[in-house]
Short mmCIF file of N, CA and C in Angstrom, two decimals:
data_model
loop_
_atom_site.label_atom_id
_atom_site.label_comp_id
_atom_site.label_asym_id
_atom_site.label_seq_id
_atom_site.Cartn_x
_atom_site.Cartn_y
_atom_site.Cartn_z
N UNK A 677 148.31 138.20 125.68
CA UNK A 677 147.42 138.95 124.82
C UNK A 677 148.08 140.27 124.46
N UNK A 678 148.09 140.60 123.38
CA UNK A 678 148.60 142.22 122.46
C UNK A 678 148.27 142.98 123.25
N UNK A 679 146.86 143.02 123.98
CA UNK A 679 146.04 144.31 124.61
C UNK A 679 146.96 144.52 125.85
N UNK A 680 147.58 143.66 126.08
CA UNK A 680 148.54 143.78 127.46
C UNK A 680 149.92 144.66 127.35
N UNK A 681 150.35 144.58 126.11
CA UNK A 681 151.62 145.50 125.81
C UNK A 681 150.71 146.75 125.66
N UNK A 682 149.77 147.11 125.00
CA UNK A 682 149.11 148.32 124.52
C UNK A 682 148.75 148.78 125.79
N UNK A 683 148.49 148.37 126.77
CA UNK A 683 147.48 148.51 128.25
C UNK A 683 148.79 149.47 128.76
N UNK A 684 149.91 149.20 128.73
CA UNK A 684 150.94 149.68 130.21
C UNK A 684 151.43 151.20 128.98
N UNK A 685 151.31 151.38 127.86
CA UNK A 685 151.32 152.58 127.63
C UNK A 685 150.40 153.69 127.35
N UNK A 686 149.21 153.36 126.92
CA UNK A 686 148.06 153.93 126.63
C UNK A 686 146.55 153.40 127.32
N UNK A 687 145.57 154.42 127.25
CA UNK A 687 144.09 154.36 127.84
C UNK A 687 143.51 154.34 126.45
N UNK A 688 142.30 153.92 126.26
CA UNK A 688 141.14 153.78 125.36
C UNK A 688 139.86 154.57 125.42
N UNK A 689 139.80 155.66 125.04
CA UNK A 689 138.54 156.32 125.47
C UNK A 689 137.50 155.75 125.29
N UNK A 690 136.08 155.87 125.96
CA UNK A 690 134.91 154.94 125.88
C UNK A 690 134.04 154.90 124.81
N UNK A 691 134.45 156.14 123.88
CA UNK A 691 133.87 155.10 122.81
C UNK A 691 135.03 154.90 121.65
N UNK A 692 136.03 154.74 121.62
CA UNK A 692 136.93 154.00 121.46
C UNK A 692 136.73 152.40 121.57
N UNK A 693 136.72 152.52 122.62
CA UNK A 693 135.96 150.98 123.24
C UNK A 693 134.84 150.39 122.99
N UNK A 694 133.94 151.39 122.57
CA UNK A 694 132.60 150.61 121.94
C UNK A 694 132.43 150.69 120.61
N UNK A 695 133.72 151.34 119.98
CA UNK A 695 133.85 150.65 118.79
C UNK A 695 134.99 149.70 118.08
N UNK A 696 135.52 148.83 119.34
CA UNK A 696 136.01 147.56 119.04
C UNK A 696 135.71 146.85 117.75
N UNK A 697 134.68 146.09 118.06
CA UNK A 697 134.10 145.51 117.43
C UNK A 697 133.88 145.21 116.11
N UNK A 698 133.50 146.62 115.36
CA UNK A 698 133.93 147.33 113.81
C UNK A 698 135.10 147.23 113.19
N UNK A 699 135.70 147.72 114.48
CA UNK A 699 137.25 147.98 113.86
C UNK A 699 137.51 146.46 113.66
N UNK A 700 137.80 145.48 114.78
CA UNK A 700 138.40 144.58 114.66
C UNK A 700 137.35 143.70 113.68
N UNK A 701 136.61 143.65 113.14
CA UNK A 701 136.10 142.95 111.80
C UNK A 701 136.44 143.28 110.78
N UNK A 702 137.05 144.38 110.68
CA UNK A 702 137.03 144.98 109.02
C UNK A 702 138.55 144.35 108.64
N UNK A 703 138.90 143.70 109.90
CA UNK A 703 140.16 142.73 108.92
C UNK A 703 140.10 141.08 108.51
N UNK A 704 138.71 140.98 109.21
CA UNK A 704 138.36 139.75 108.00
C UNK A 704 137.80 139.66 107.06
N UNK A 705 137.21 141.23 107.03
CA UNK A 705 136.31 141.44 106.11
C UNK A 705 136.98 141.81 104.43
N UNK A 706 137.70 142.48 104.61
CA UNK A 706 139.20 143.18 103.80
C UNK A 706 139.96 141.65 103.41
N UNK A 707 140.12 140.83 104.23
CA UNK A 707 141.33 139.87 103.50
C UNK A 707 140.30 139.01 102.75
N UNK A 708 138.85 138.67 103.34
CA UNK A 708 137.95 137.74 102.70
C UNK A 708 137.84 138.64 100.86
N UNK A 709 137.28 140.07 101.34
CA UNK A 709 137.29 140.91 99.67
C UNK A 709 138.55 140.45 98.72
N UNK A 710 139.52 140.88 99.67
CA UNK A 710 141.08 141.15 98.72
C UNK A 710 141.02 139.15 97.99
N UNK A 711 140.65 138.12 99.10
CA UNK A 711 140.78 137.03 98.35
C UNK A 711 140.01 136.92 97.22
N UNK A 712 138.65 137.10 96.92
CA UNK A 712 137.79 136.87 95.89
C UNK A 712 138.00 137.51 95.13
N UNK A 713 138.60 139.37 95.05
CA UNK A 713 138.95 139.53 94.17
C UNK A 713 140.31 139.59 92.96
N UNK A 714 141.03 138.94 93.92
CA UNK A 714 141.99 138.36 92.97
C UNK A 714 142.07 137.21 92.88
N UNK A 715 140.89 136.42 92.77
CA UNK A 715 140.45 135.35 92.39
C UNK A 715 141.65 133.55 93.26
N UNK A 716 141.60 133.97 94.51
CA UNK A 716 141.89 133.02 95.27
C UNK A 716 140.98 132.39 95.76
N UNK A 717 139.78 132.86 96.15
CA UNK A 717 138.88 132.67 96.78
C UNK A 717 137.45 132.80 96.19
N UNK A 718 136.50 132.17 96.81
CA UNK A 718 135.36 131.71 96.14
C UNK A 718 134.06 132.44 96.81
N UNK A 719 133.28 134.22 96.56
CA UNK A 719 132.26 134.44 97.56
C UNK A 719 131.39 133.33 98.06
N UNK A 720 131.11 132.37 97.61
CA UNK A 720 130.21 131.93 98.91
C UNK A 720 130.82 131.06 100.34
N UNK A 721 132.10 131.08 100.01
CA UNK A 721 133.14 130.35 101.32
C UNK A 721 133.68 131.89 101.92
N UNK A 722 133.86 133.12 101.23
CA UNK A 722 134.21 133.69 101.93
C UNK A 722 133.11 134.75 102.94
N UNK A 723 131.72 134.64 102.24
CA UNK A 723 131.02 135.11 102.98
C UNK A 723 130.86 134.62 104.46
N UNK A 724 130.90 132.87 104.09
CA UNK A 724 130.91 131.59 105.36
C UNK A 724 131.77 132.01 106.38
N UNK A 725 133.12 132.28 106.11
CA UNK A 725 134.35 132.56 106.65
C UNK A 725 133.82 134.00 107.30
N UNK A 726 133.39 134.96 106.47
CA UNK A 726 133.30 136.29 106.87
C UNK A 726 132.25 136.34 108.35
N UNK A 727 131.06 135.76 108.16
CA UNK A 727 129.97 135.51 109.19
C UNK A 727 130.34 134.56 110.47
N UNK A 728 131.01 133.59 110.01
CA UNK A 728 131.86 133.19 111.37
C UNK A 728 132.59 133.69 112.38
N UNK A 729 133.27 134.88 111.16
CA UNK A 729 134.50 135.37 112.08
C UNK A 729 133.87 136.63 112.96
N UNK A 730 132.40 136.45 112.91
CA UNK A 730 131.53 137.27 113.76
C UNK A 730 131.90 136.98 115.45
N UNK A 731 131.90 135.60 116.12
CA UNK A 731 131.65 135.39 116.92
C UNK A 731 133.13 135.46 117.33
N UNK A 732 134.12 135.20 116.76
CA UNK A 732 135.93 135.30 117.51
C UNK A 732 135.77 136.70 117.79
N UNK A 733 135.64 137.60 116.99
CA UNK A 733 135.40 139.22 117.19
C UNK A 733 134.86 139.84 118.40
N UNK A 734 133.49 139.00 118.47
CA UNK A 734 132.99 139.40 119.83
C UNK A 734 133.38 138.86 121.45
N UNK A 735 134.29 137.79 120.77
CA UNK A 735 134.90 137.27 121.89
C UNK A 735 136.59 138.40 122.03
N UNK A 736 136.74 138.36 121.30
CA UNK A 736 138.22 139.59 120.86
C UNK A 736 137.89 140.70 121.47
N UNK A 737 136.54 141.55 121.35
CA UNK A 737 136.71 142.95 121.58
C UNK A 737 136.00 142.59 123.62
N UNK A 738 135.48 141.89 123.62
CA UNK A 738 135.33 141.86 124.91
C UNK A 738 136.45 141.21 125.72
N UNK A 739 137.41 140.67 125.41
CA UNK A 739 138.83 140.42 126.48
C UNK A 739 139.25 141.56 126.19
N UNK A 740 139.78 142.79 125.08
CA UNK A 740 140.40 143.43 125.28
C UNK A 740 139.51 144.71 125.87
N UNK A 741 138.26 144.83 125.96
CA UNK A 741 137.55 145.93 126.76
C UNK A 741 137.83 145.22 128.07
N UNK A 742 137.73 143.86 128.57
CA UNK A 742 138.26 143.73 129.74
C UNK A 742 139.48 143.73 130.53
N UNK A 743 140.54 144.23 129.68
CA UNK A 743 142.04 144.66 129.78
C UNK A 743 142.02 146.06 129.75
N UNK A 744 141.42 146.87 129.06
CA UNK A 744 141.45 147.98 129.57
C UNK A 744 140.63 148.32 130.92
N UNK A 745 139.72 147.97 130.49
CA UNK A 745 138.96 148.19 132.36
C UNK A 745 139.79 148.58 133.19
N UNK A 746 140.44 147.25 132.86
CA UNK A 746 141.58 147.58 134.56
C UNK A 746 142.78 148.62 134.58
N UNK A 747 143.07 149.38 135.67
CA UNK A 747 143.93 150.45 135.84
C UNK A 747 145.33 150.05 134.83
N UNK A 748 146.26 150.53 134.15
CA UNK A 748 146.85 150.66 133.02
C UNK A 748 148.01 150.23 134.62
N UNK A 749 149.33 148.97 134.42
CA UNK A 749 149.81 148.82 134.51
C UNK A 749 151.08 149.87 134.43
N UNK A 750 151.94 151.14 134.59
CA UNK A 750 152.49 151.62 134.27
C UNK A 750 153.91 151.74 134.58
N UNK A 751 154.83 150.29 135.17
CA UNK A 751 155.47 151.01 136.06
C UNK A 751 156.64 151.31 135.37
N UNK A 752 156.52 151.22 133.80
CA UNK A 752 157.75 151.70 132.73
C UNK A 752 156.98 151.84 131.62
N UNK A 753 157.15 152.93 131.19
CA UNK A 753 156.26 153.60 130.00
C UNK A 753 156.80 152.53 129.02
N UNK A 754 155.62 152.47 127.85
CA UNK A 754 156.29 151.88 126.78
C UNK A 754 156.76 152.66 125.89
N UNK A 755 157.45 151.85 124.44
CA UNK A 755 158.25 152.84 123.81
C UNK A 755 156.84 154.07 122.62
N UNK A 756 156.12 153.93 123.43
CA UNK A 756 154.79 154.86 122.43
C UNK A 756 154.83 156.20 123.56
N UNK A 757 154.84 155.82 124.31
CA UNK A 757 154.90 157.16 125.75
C UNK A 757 155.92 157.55 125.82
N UNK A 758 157.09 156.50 125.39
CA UNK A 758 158.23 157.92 125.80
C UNK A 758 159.16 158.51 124.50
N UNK A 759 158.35 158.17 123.17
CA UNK A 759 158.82 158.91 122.19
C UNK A 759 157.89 159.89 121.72
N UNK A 760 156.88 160.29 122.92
CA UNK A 760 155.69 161.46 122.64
C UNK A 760 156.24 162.21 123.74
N UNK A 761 157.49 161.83 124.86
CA UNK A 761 158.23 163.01 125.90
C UNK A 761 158.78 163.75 125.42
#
């Protein structure tokens, strides 16, 4: 999981974390728009698509709130921590 490279250099403040959820929808939400309006795509399949991708999301932001939970792995900074030394 991504949240696992992100975990051993950085923390998530808590509401950071409780706004998962938002964040990580607004990129199905954005590619479903960008399709219909340059006419790849059809609104009533992408609304379908859009409302589905409700439930991966909430499964998404709760594994990665449950990766941060846990104490941040640190025992070699990643390259985000040590080009802020």
């Amino acid at each position: 999981m991504s949240s696992c490279l992100y975990r051993r250099s950085l923390d998530l403040e808590p509401a950071e974390l409780s706004r998962l959820e938002p964040a990580i929808y607004g990129r199905p939400v954005a590619l479903e728009a960008w399709s219909v309006c340059t006419g790849r795509g059809q609104l009533p399949a992408a609304i379908d698509r859009v409302e589905h991708a409700r439930e991966a999301v909430v499964a998404i932001a709760a594994r990665a709130r449950q990766a941060f939970a846990s104490p941040a792995a640190r025992a070699r900074p990643g390259r985000a921590a040590r080009e802020l030394s």
